[in-house]
Amino acid sequence: MFDLKKYRKKSPWILHYNAGSCNGCDIEILASLAPKYDLERFGVINTGNPKQSDIFLVTGPVTYRSRERLVELYTQMPEPKVVIAVGSCTCTGGVFRDMYNVEDGIDRYIPVDVYIAGCAVSPELIIDGVVKALEILEKKSKEMEKALKLFKEATSENGVINRRNVALKVGEVHEEN
Amino acid sequence: MKKTINIPLGSQHISLLEPVRFKFECENEKIISVDSDVGFVHRGIERACTTKFKFDAIGYVVARVCGLCAITHSLSYTAAVEKLLGGEITKKAKYLRILLLELDRIHSHMLCLSHTCENAGFEAMFMRIMGDRELVMEIQELLTGNRVQFDYINIGGVNRDINSEVAKKIIENLYEVKQRVLGYMDEFTNNWSLSLKFKGIGALSLDDAYSFNAIGPLARASGLNIDVRNEIDYLPFNEIGFKMQTQFEGDINARNIVRLNEIFNSILMCENIVNGLPEGEIFTKLKGKPNGEAIVRFEAPRGELMYYVKGNGSAMLERVRIKTPTFACIPAFTHIFVGENYADAPAILASFDPCLSCTAK
Ligand code: SF4
């Protein structure tokens, strides 16, 4: 059967959004997708559609006008999702800290899983970050499936599905998993 | 009944590196009017330059206006402050500044070319050019220590000297880049499927370029002879073999050819600099605080960049004004879109090489 768990890890799709950066980190993201660094060997592909992506790469310190768009994109992405803050200014505000039109860092608006520092970050660091994000993505998918594993398989007798006693006790949950 | 439909492009879109929103009003396939909105990345750098940072740090701050032409920004700012302080920098420092300026132009143009190809649907060419661009990035890293934000220029000179190993590597890599770019030249002029996407599309006539105030490669592709490198004299561009590159068709193809020719010219200039680098110091200490007003213009990869700096004899400046190339080109952009097919819009947009971080500051 089509095993979503397995393929999600092998081919995470990334969504890139520029929330007011200077372009420095954006071109490094492009460079890391290009032949020399080749992020695509991890199965990563750059999409423009939030509804199909698993990893959210954000650059820039969040300007006032990009706040709504940032949160909107984040909420449109399906679970499980991982957010990577690329660049010093994305993590903390960097040089732009305390300027009148910026918020200091994206973690004021959305939860961040991986922080990559550097101004500009080098493609090696971006690759490191994405690999780290893949681990977190896997962990998050496991976390999501936990709820399903509170049940055990329903039994069926003579074509009648019997759902009695499918709930597991707390101790049993761990044994089962 | 309304016959037209509105199609938004942006603010987040796969073909865009940066947030900008265009609202196209289309009738069938044809675009009949365009509305643009560029202010998504406004950060308030001009204001911070006068309230947060001292004048000797601003060279590094304004580099963060734009990552692609970072070097032109810090160069323009330092040149303006040096004018106010009234010192003369050494010839070697001047040459090294031009060297980095031209390397930056090469990699910026290559990025633009590859992006245009990608938006026209030619992914293989995008990968090819991006791969070759690493040769230039390598030199920049050797020369300055960083790939994108160099922080190479400071008030009074440059931060790092060049040694013979680096010089050798620069010559080698540039030779390699030249061979590759010759290959693109062939591809861009003779490839049939690229010509369908590029030739005759998004044309700007000479008169329009003039009246809409176009600058940079956009204007030079329409035959307008403007290049600040030809007009200024505090960096010796003419000494090292600068030549104006123009084309006459004004379409996407002409813009690509102008960029390719400029890459050749920049490679020639870099080679001349490395081979004939004068002896001397790379740094002269300039004393005092900026007092008075200065205006400086430079040619960024996208056109003319202007800095206005006003100081009052203290460490804080009174005003820093930045006028960026893309900002000046926007009227021309919107004019070009009218009458084109919507399907061509991403490729046309990429061929302008817009830089919105610059525009919004
Ligand atoms: S971290 Fe530095 S290089 Fe990266 S986007 Fe921010 S200012 Fe630009």
PDB file of C-alpha atoms in Angstrom, chain B residues 54-56 81 84-86 286-292 311-317:
ATOM      1  CA  LYS B  54      27.489  55.679  14.011  1.00  0.00           C
ATOM      2  CA  PHE B  55      28.771  56.767  10.633  1.00  0.00           C
ATOM      3  CA  ASP B  56      31.653  54.306  10.509  1.00  0.00           C
ATOM      4  CA  VAL B  81      31.732  59.714   3.433  1.00  0.00           C
ATOM      5  CA  LEU B  84      33.059  64.555   3.150  1.00  0.00           C
ATOM      6  CA  LEU B  85      36.168  63.608   5.103  1.00  0.00           C
ATOM      7  CA  GLY B  86      38.270  64.822   2.230  1.00  0.00           C
ATOM      8  CA  LEU B 286      40.926  59.139   7.447  1.00  0.00           C
ATOM      9  CA  LYS B 287      40.392  61.476  10.360  1.00  0.00           C
ATOM     10  CA  GLY B 288      37.465  63.614  11.382  1.00  0.00           C
ATOM     11  CA  LYS B 289      33.689  63.427  11.241  1.00  0.00           C
ATOM     12  CA  PRO B 290      31.579  63.933   8.140  1.00  0.00           C
ATOM     13  CA  ASN B 291      30.337  67.470   7.775  1.00  0.00           C
ATOM     14  CA  GLY B 292      28.296  68.748   4.855  1.00  0.00           C
ATOM     15  CA  GLY B 311      26.501  65.067   8.181  1.00  0.00           C
ATOM     16  CA  ASN B 312      26.784  67.743  10.832  1.00  0.00           C
ATOM     17  CA  GLY B 313      30.235  67.136  12.262  1.00  0.00           C
ATOM     18  CA  SER B 314      29.140  64.545  14.835  1.00  0.00           C
ATOM     19  CA  ALA B 315      29.270  60.770  14.752  1.00  0.00           C
ATOM     20  CA  MET B 316      25.577  60.545  13.887  1.00  0.00           C
ATOM     21  CA  LEU B 317      24.534  61.504  10.378  1.00  0.00           C
TER      22      LEU B 317
END
